[in-house]
Amino acid sequence: LAKTTQPISMDSYEGQEVNITCSHNNIATNDYITWYQQFPSQGPRFIIQGYKTKVTNEVASLFIPADRKSSTLSLPRVSLSDTAVYYCLVGEEDNAGNMLTFGGGTRLMVKP
Amino acid sequence: DTGVSQDPRHKITKRGQNVTFRCDPISEHNRLYWYRQTLGQGPEFLTYFQNEAQLEKSRLLSDRFSAERPKGSFSTLEIQRTEQGDSAMYLCASSWPGSYEQYFGPGTRLTVT
């Protein structure tokens, strides 16, 4: 699985848009990019997944440039409840294991 | 279906004791995963099942760790002769085959004294 690099922490304020960028220079052709969110004392929760260009759902948007060596998770108008750790993962969806490899994640703190 | 459930939510045990955790996945998911998470770190993959077959177990931390999924439904993770370093959150997740969208349970927090 390709290694990912993302900021250790970020601060934001309520109502702002937050963009978290993840680097994955060694991404393989068949790899997808997936983001998970984790609140304290809970298991991670799937947010969004993409392969290229842009993906949007009711929670977030995922921007992937043409070279796919990075990706940006965009959270529109964050609230205090978006304070969590966000993990970027890269891997092949149909591989035999689908074992997720989590890095350290980005700790987002949303302030009032 | 209310999601993935894990039991117990908290377990305190003395060093050297055996512990067993249970995971009930989402019923239509045939893949089940176990992860361990220590404070400040991301979850670490341990093992996974497709139905009752354990397809990957080389990441289990030592031979003190074992997992079963006897009928392809719920799973158990056992740690024998617990050590203080085993203190962590143990997470279970389930999914459909080939999907990176895994659904995690709330975890079992183990404290070894």
PDB file of C-alpha atoms in Angstrom:
ATOM      1  CA  LEU A   1       0.000   0.000   0.000  1.00  0.00           C
ATOM      2  CA  ALA A   2       1.232   3.466  -0.819  1.00  0.00           C
ATOM      3  CA  LYS A   3       2.490   5.506   2.129  1.00  0.00           C
ATOM      4  CA  THR A   4       0.588   8.678   2.925  1.00  0.00           C
ATOM      5  CA  THR A   5       1.712  11.892   4.548  1.00  0.00           C
ATOM      6  CA  GLN A   6      -0.681  14.387   6.082  1.00  0.00           C
ATOM      7  CA  PRO A   7      -0.379  17.224   8.607  1.00  0.00           C
ATOM      8  CA  ILE A   8      -0.379  16.138  12.230  1.00  0.00           C
ATOM      9  CA  SER A   9      -2.883  18.774  13.295  1.00  0.00           C
ATOM     10  CA  MET A  10      -4.985  21.680  12.062  1.00  0.00           C
ATOM     11  CA  ASP A  11      -7.081  24.334  13.759  1.00  0.00           C
ATOM     12  CA  SER A  12     -10.134  26.019  12.330  1.00  0.00           C
ATOM     13  CA  TYR A  13     -13.167  28.036  13.406  1.00  0.00           C
ATOM     14  CA  GLU A  14     -16.823  27.275  13.117  1.00  0.00           C
ATOM     15  CA  GLY A  15     -18.275  28.095   9.729  1.00  0.00           C
ATOM     16  CA  GLN A  16     -14.976  27.954   7.872  1.00  0.00           C
ATOM     17  CA  GLU A  17     -14.068  25.568   5.073  1.00  0.00           C
ATOM     18  CA  VAL A  18     -11.300  23.169   6.011  1.00  0.00           C
ATOM     19  CA  ASN A  19      -8.978  21.552   3.506  1.00  0.00           C
ATOM     20  CA  ILE A  20      -6.733  18.682   4.570  1.00  0.00           C
ATOM     21  CA  THR A  21      -4.138  17.617   2.043  1.00  0.00           C
ATOM     22  CA  CYS A  22      -2.600  14.174   1.878  1.00  0.00           C
ATOM     23  CA  SER A  23       0.504  13.259  -0.114  1.00  0.00           C
ATOM     24  CA  HIS A  24       0.797   9.820  -1.682  1.00  0.00           C
ATOM     25  CA  ASN A  25       3.660  10.016  -4.144  1.00  0.00           C
ATOM     26  CA  ASN A  26       3.854   6.259  -4.722  1.00  0.00           C
ATOM     27  CA  ILE A  27       0.200   5.702  -5.488  1.00  0.00           C
ATOM     28  CA  ALA A  28      -0.348   2.796  -7.874  1.00  0.00           C
ATOM     29  CA  THR A  29      -2.576   2.772 -10.912  1.00  0.00           C
ATOM     30  CA  ASN A  30      -5.264   0.667  -9.255  1.00  0.00           C
ATOM     31  CA  ASP A  31      -5.213   2.469  -5.909  1.00  0.00           C
ATOM     32  CA  TYR A  32      -8.202   4.361  -4.575  1.00  0.00           C
ATOM     33  CA  ILE A  33      -7.997   7.189  -2.043  1.00  0.00           C
ATOM     34  CA  THR A  34     -10.177   6.860   1.023  1.00  0.00           C
ATOM     35  CA  TRP A  35     -10.752   9.128   4.008  1.00  0.00           C
ATOM     36  CA  TYR A  36     -11.962   8.115   7.437  1.00  0.00           C
ATOM     37  CA  GLN A  37     -13.011  10.230  10.434  1.00  0.00           C
ATOM     38  CA  GLN A  38     -12.582   9.170  14.042  1.00  0.00           C
ATOM     39  CA  PHE A  39     -14.044  10.751  17.153  1.00  0.00           C
ATOM     40  CA  PRO A  40     -12.551  10.007  20.576  1.00  0.00           C
ATOM     41  CA  SER A  41     -13.518   6.603  21.957  1.00  0.00           C
ATOM     42  CA  GLN A  42     -15.228   5.582  18.721  1.00  0.00           C
ATOM     43  CA  GLY A  43     -14.235   3.500  15.737  1.00  0.00           C
ATOM     44  CA  PRO A  44     -13.308   5.243  12.474  1.00  0.00           C
ATOM     45  CA  ARG A  45     -16.092   6.176  10.094  1.00  0.00           C
ATOM     46  CA  PHE A  46     -15.854   6.164   6.309  1.00  0.00           C
ATOM     47  CA  ILE A  47     -16.204   9.658   4.837  1.00  0.00           C
ATOM     48  CA  ILE A  48     -15.436   9.525   1.145  1.00  0.00           C
ATOM     49  CA  GLN A  49     -13.526   7.635  -1.522  1.00  0.00           C
ATOM     50  CA  GLY A  50     -12.277   8.612  -4.950  1.00  0.00           C
ATOM     51  CA  TYR A  51     -10.029   7.647  -7.812  1.00  0.00           C
ATOM     52  CA  LYS A  52      -9.530  10.847  -9.781  1.00  0.00           C
ATOM     53  CA  THR A  53     -10.865  14.401 -10.266  1.00  0.00           C
ATOM     54  CA  LYS A  54     -13.552  15.315  -7.755  1.00  0.00           C
ATOM     55  CA  VAL A  55     -15.997  13.400  -5.633  1.00  0.00           C
ATOM     56  CA  THR A  56     -18.672  15.019  -3.499  1.00  0.00           C
ATOM     57  CA  ASN A  57     -21.129  13.596  -1.016  1.00  0.00           C
ATOM     58  CA  GLU A  58     -23.312  15.043   1.705  1.00  0.00           C
ATOM     59  CA  VAL A  59     -20.391  15.285   4.118  1.00  0.00           C
ATOM     60  CA  ALA A  60     -17.302  16.300   2.152  1.00  0.00           C
ATOM     61  CA  SER A  61     -15.586  16.745  -1.177  1.00  0.00           C
ATOM     62  CA  LEU A  62     -12.441  15.029  -2.341  1.00  0.00           C
ATOM     63  CA  PHE A  63     -10.195  16.698  -4.886  1.00  0.00           C
ATOM     64  CA  ILE A  64      -7.624  14.602  -6.725  1.00  0.00           C
ATOM     65  CA  PRO A  65      -5.275  16.205  -9.262  1.00  0.00           C
ATOM     66  CA  ALA A  66      -4.431  14.533 -12.526  1.00  0.00           C
ATOM     67  CA  ASP A  67      -1.145  13.042 -11.274  1.00  0.00           C
ATOM     68  CA  ARG A  68      -2.965  11.590  -8.214  1.00  0.00           C
ATOM     69  CA  LYS A  69       0.106  12.111  -6.034  1.00  0.00           C
ATOM     70  CA  SER A  70      -1.940  14.054  -3.532  1.00  0.00           C
ATOM     71  CA  SER A  71      -5.539  14.557  -2.549  1.00  0.00           C
ATOM     72  CA  THR A  72      -7.456  17.149  -0.564  1.00  0.00           C
ATOM     73  CA  LEU A  73     -10.379  16.494   1.706  1.00  0.00           C
ATOM     74  CA  SER A  74     -12.629  19.529   1.897  1.00  0.00           C
ATOM     75  CA  LEU A  75     -15.090  19.981   4.746  1.00  0.00           C
ATOM     76  CA  PRO A  76     -17.508  22.857   4.080  1.00  0.00           C
ATOM     77  CA  ARG A  77     -18.542  25.132   6.944  1.00  0.00           C
ATOM     78  CA  VAL A  78     -17.209  23.048   9.812  1.00  0.00           C
ATOM     79  CA  SER A  79     -18.873  22.943  13.193  1.00  0.00           C
ATOM     80  CA  LEU A  80     -17.556  22.033  16.635  1.00  0.00           C
ATOM     81  CA  SER A  81     -18.744  18.473  16.045  1.00  0.00           C
ATOM     82  CA  ASP A  82     -16.266  18.084  13.190  1.00  0.00           C
ATOM     83  CA  THR A  83     -13.434  18.057  15.722  1.00  0.00           C
ATOM     84  CA  ALA A  84     -11.901  14.648  15.088  1.00  0.00           C
ATOM     85  CA  VAL A  85      -8.952  12.810  13.584  1.00  0.00           C
ATOM     86  CA  TYR A  86      -9.037  12.427   9.810  1.00  0.00           C
ATOM     87  CA  TYR A  87      -7.160   9.600   8.134  1.00  0.00           C
ATOM     88  CA  CYS A  88      -6.106   9.392   4.487  1.00  0.00           C
ATOM     89  CA  LEU A  89      -5.649   5.869   3.131  1.00  0.00           C
ATOM     90  CA  VAL A  90      -4.548   4.628  -0.251  1.00  0.00           C
ATOM     91  CA  GLY A  91      -5.003   1.138  -1.571  1.00  0.00           C
ATOM     92  CA  GLU A  92      -6.478  -1.147  -4.162  1.00  0.00           C
ATOM     93  CA  GLU A  93     -10.163  -1.784  -3.655  1.00  0.00           C
ATOM     94  CA  ASP A  94     -10.150  -5.297  -4.979  1.00  0.00           C
ATOM     95  CA  ASN A  95      -6.989  -6.602  -3.387  1.00  0.00           C
ATOM     96  CA  ALA A  96      -7.238  -9.796  -1.456  1.00  0.00           C
ATOM     97  CA  GLY A  97      -6.940  -8.224   1.938  1.00  0.00           C
ATOM     98  CA  ASN A  98      -8.566  -4.845   2.007  1.00  0.00           C
ATOM     99  CA  MET A  99      -6.764  -4.402   5.267  1.00  0.00           C
ATOM    100  CA  LEU A 100      -6.731  -0.711   5.942  1.00  0.00           C
ATOM    101  CA  THR A 101      -3.359   0.834   6.735  1.00  0.00           C
ATOM    102  CA  PHE A 102      -3.844   3.904   8.868  1.00  0.00           C
ATOM    103  CA  GLY A 103      -1.179   6.503   9.438  1.00  0.00           C
ATOM    104  CA  GLY A 104      -1.211   8.968  12.280  1.00  0.00           C
ATOM    105  CA  GLY A 105      -3.997  11.065  10.795  1.00  0.00           C
ATOM    106  CA  THR A 106      -4.692  14.795  11.066  1.00  0.00           C
ATOM    107  CA  ARG A 107      -6.194  16.047  14.294  1.00  0.00           C
ATOM    108  CA  LEU A 108      -8.667  18.800  13.408  1.00  0.00           C
ATOM    109  CA  MET A 109      -9.695  21.137  16.177  1.00  0.00           C
ATOM    110  CA  VAL A 110     -12.672  23.368  15.418  1.00  0.00           C
ATOM    111  CA  LYS A 111     -12.953  26.360  17.713  1.00  0.00           C
ATOM    112  CA  PRO A 112     -16.012  28.521  18.393  1.00  0.00           C
TER     113      PRO A 112
ATOM    114  CA  ASP B   1     -29.420  -3.708  11.667  1.00  0.00           C
ATOM    115  CA  THR B   2     -27.858  -1.276  14.088  1.00  0.00           C
ATOM    116  CA  GLY B   3     -24.270  -1.665  12.949  1.00  0.00           C
ATOM    117  CA  VAL B   4     -21.208  -3.464  14.264  1.00  0.00           C
ATOM    118  CA  SER B   5     -21.337  -4.252  17.959  1.00  0.00           C
ATOM    119  CA  GLN B   6     -18.554  -5.258  20.311  1.00  0.00           C
ATOM    120  CA  ASP B   7     -18.644  -6.734  23.766  1.00  0.00           C
ATOM    121  CA  PRO B   8     -17.467  -5.829  26.315  1.00  0.00           C
ATOM    122  CA  ARG B   9     -16.848  -2.130  25.828  1.00  0.00           C
ATOM    123  CA  HIS B  10     -14.298  -2.081  28.626  1.00  0.00           C
ATOM    124  CA  LYS B  11     -12.194  -4.818  30.168  1.00  0.00           C
ATOM    125  CA  ILE B  12      -9.771  -4.536  33.038  1.00  0.00           C
ATOM    126  CA  THR B  13      -7.643  -7.576  33.686  1.00  0.00           C
ATOM    127  CA  LYS B  14      -4.556  -8.550  35.590  1.00  0.00           C
ATOM    128  CA  ARG B  15      -1.345  -9.399  33.807  1.00  0.00           C
ATOM    129  CA  GLY B  16      -1.207 -13.072  32.903  1.00  0.00           C
ATOM    130  CA  GLN B  17      -4.960 -13.542  32.554  1.00  0.00           C
ATOM    131  CA  ASN B  18      -6.690 -14.534  29.323  1.00  0.00           C
ATOM    132  CA  VAL B  19      -9.305 -12.260  27.775  1.00  0.00           C
ATOM    133  CA  THR B  20     -11.811 -12.771  24.971  1.00  0.00           C
ATOM    134  CA  PHE B  21     -13.644 -10.101  23.020  1.00  0.00           C
ATOM    135  CA  ARG B  22     -16.668 -10.557  20.810  1.00  0.00           C
ATOM    136  CA  CYS B  23     -17.646  -8.781  17.609  1.00  0.00           C
ATOM    137  CA  ASP B  24     -21.001  -8.969  15.853  1.00  0.00           C
ATOM    138  CA  PRO B  25     -20.712  -7.570  12.317  1.00  0.00           C
ATOM    139  CA  ILE B  26     -23.410  -6.141  10.092  1.00  0.00           C
ATOM    140  CA  SER B  27     -25.341  -9.234   9.106  1.00  0.00           C
ATOM    141  CA  GLU B  28     -24.950  -9.025   5.327  1.00  0.00           C
ATOM    142  CA  HIS B  29     -21.192  -8.368   5.490  1.00  0.00           C
ATOM    143  CA  ASN B  30     -19.054 -11.433   4.952  1.00  0.00           C
ATOM    144  CA  ARG B  31     -15.730  -9.754   5.705  1.00  0.00           C
ATOM    145  CA  LEU B  32     -14.717  -9.096   9.286  1.00  0.00           C
ATOM    146  CA  TYR B  33     -11.555  -7.359  10.483  1.00  0.00           C
ATOM    147  CA  TRP B  34      -9.786  -6.859  13.784  1.00  0.00           C
ATOM    148  CA  TYR B  35      -7.592  -3.832  14.516  1.00  0.00           C
ATOM    149  CA  ARG B  36      -5.719  -2.580  17.545  1.00  0.00           C
ATOM    150  CA  GLN B  37      -5.348   1.090  18.374  1.00  0.00           C
ATOM    151  CA  THR B  38      -3.035   2.566  20.969  1.00  0.00           C
ATOM    152  CA  LEU B  39      -3.280   6.105  22.261  1.00  0.00           C
ATOM    153  CA  GLY B  40      -2.435   8.724  19.659  1.00  0.00           C
ATOM    154  CA  GLN B  41      -1.947   6.228  16.842  1.00  0.00           C
ATOM    155  CA  GLY B  42      -4.089   5.102  13.960  1.00  0.00           C
ATOM    156  CA  PRO B  43      -5.651   1.635  14.047  1.00  0.00           C
ATOM    157  CA  GLU B  44      -3.293  -1.250  13.288  1.00  0.00           C
ATOM    158  CA  PHE B  45      -4.584  -4.204  11.281  1.00  0.00           C
ATOM    159  CA  LEU B  46      -4.438  -7.589  13.032  1.00  0.00           C
ATOM    160  CA  THR B  47      -6.419 -10.146  11.042  1.00  0.00           C
ATOM    161  CA  TYR B  48      -9.451 -10.633   8.841  1.00  0.00           C
ATOM    162  CA  PHE B  49     -12.025 -13.221   7.847  1.00  0.00           C
ATOM    163  CA  GLN B  50     -14.084 -13.863   4.787  1.00  0.00           C
ATOM    164  CA  ASN B  51     -17.038 -15.846   6.049  1.00  0.00           C
ATOM    165  CA  GLU B  52     -15.485 -18.362   8.444  1.00  0.00           C
ATOM    166  CA  ALA B  53     -12.082 -18.474   6.733  1.00  0.00           C
ATOM    167  CA  GLN B  54      -9.261 -16.518   8.330  1.00  0.00           C
ATOM    168  CA  LEU B  55      -7.436 -15.243   5.257  1.00  0.00           C
ATOM    169  CA  GLU B  56      -4.744 -13.153   6.885  1.00  0.00           C
ATOM    170  CA  LYS B  57      -3.260 -13.702  10.296  1.00  0.00           C
ATOM    171  CA  SER B  58       0.402 -12.925   9.891  1.00  0.00           C
ATOM    172  CA  ARG B  59      -0.168  -9.477  11.419  1.00  0.00           C
ATOM    173  CA  LEU B  60      -1.366 -10.875  14.733  1.00  0.00           C
ATOM    174  CA  LEU B  61       1.040  -9.419  17.242  1.00  0.00           C
ATOM    175  CA  SER B  62       2.207 -12.668  18.778  1.00  0.00           C
ATOM    176  CA  ASP B  63       1.126 -16.273  19.211  1.00  0.00           C
ATOM    177  CA  ARG B  64      -0.770 -15.132  22.299  1.00  0.00           C
ATOM    178  CA  PHE B  65      -3.341 -13.583  19.967  1.00  0.00           C
ATOM    179  CA  SER B  66      -5.903 -15.701  18.164  1.00  0.00           C
ATOM    180  CA  ALA B  67      -9.208 -15.072  16.451  1.00  0.00           C
ATOM    181  CA  GLU B  68     -12.124 -17.205  15.344  1.00  0.00           C
ATOM    182  CA  ARG B  69     -15.272 -16.814  13.332  1.00  0.00           C
ATOM    183  CA  PRO B  70     -16.749 -20.289  13.590  1.00  0.00           C
ATOM    184  CA  LYS B  71     -19.983 -19.896  11.667  1.00  0.00           C
ATOM    185  CA  GLY B  72     -19.138 -16.909   9.558  1.00  0.00           C
ATOM    186  CA  SER B  73     -21.160 -14.581  11.723  1.00  0.00           C
ATOM    187  CA  PHE B  74     -19.743 -13.240  14.996  1.00  0.00           C
ATOM    188  CA  SER B  75     -16.036 -13.361  15.777  1.00  0.00           C
ATOM    189  CA  THR B  76     -13.935 -13.591  18.902  1.00  0.00           C
ATOM    190  CA  LEU B  77     -10.450 -12.294  19.578  1.00  0.00           C
ATOM    191  CA  GLU B  78      -8.563 -13.946  22.415  1.00  0.00           C
ATOM    192  CA  ILE B  79      -5.409 -12.748  24.094  1.00  0.00           C
ATOM    193  CA  GLN B  80      -3.689 -15.277  26.307  1.00  0.00           C
ATOM    194  CA  ARG B  81      -1.351 -14.405  29.164  1.00  0.00           C
ATOM    195  CA  THR B  82      -2.003 -10.700  28.837  1.00  0.00           C
ATOM    196  CA  GLU B  83       0.827  -8.218  29.243  1.00  0.00           C
ATOM    197  CA  GLN B  84       0.692  -4.547  30.106  1.00  0.00           C
ATOM    198  CA  GLY B  85       1.666  -3.735  26.522  1.00  0.00           C
ATOM    199  CA  ASP B  86      -1.588  -5.284  25.353  1.00  0.00           C
ATOM    200  CA  SER B  87      -3.501  -2.356  26.841  1.00  0.00           C
ATOM    201  CA  ALA B  88      -5.224  -0.732  23.869  1.00  0.00           C
ATOM    202  CA  MET B  89      -8.513  -0.300  22.055  1.00  0.00           C
ATOM    203  CA  TYR B  90      -9.454  -3.367  20.016  1.00  0.00           C
ATOM    204  CA  LEU B  91     -11.649  -2.506  17.044  1.00  0.00           C
ATOM    205  CA  CYS B  92     -13.734  -4.744  14.852  1.00  0.00           C
ATOM    206  CA  ALA B  93     -14.979  -3.799  11.401  1.00  0.00           C
ATOM    207  CA  SER B  94     -17.001  -5.464   8.669  1.00  0.00           C
ATOM    208  CA  SER B  95     -17.511  -4.907   4.968  1.00  0.00           C
ATOM    209  CA  TRP B  96     -18.561  -6.381   1.672  1.00  0.00           C
ATOM    210  CA  PRO B  97     -15.746  -8.038  -0.298  1.00  0.00           C
ATOM    211  CA  GLY B  98     -13.597  -5.683  -2.308  1.00  0.00           C
ATOM    212  CA  SER B  99     -14.764  -2.575  -0.519  1.00  0.00           C
ATOM    213  CA  TYR B 100     -12.633  -0.088   1.357  1.00  0.00           C
ATOM    214  CA  GLU B 101     -15.739   1.127   3.135  1.00  0.00           C
ATOM    215  CA  GLN B 102     -15.416  -0.698   6.397  1.00  0.00           C
ATOM    216  CA  TYR B 103     -17.913  -0.225   9.193  1.00  0.00           C
ATOM    217  CA  PHE B 104     -16.280  -0.108  12.586  1.00  0.00           C
ATOM    218  CA  GLY B 105     -17.682  -1.037  15.950  1.00  0.00           C
ATOM    219  CA  PRO B 106     -17.213   1.096  19.075  1.00  0.00           C
ATOM    220  CA  GLY B 107     -14.247  -0.960  20.220  1.00  0.00           C
ATOM    221  CA  THR B 108     -13.269  -2.788  23.386  1.00  0.00           C
ATOM    222  CA  ARG B 109     -10.867  -0.900  25.608  1.00  0.00           C
ATOM    223  CA  LEU B 110      -8.512  -3.295  27.383  1.00  0.00           C
ATOM    224  CA  THR B 111      -6.534  -2.261  30.425  1.00  0.00           C
ATOM    225  CA  VAL B 112      -3.979  -4.720  31.773  1.00  0.00           C
ATOM    226  CA  THR B 113      -2.854  -3.971  35.312  1.00  0.00           C
TER     227      THR B 113
END
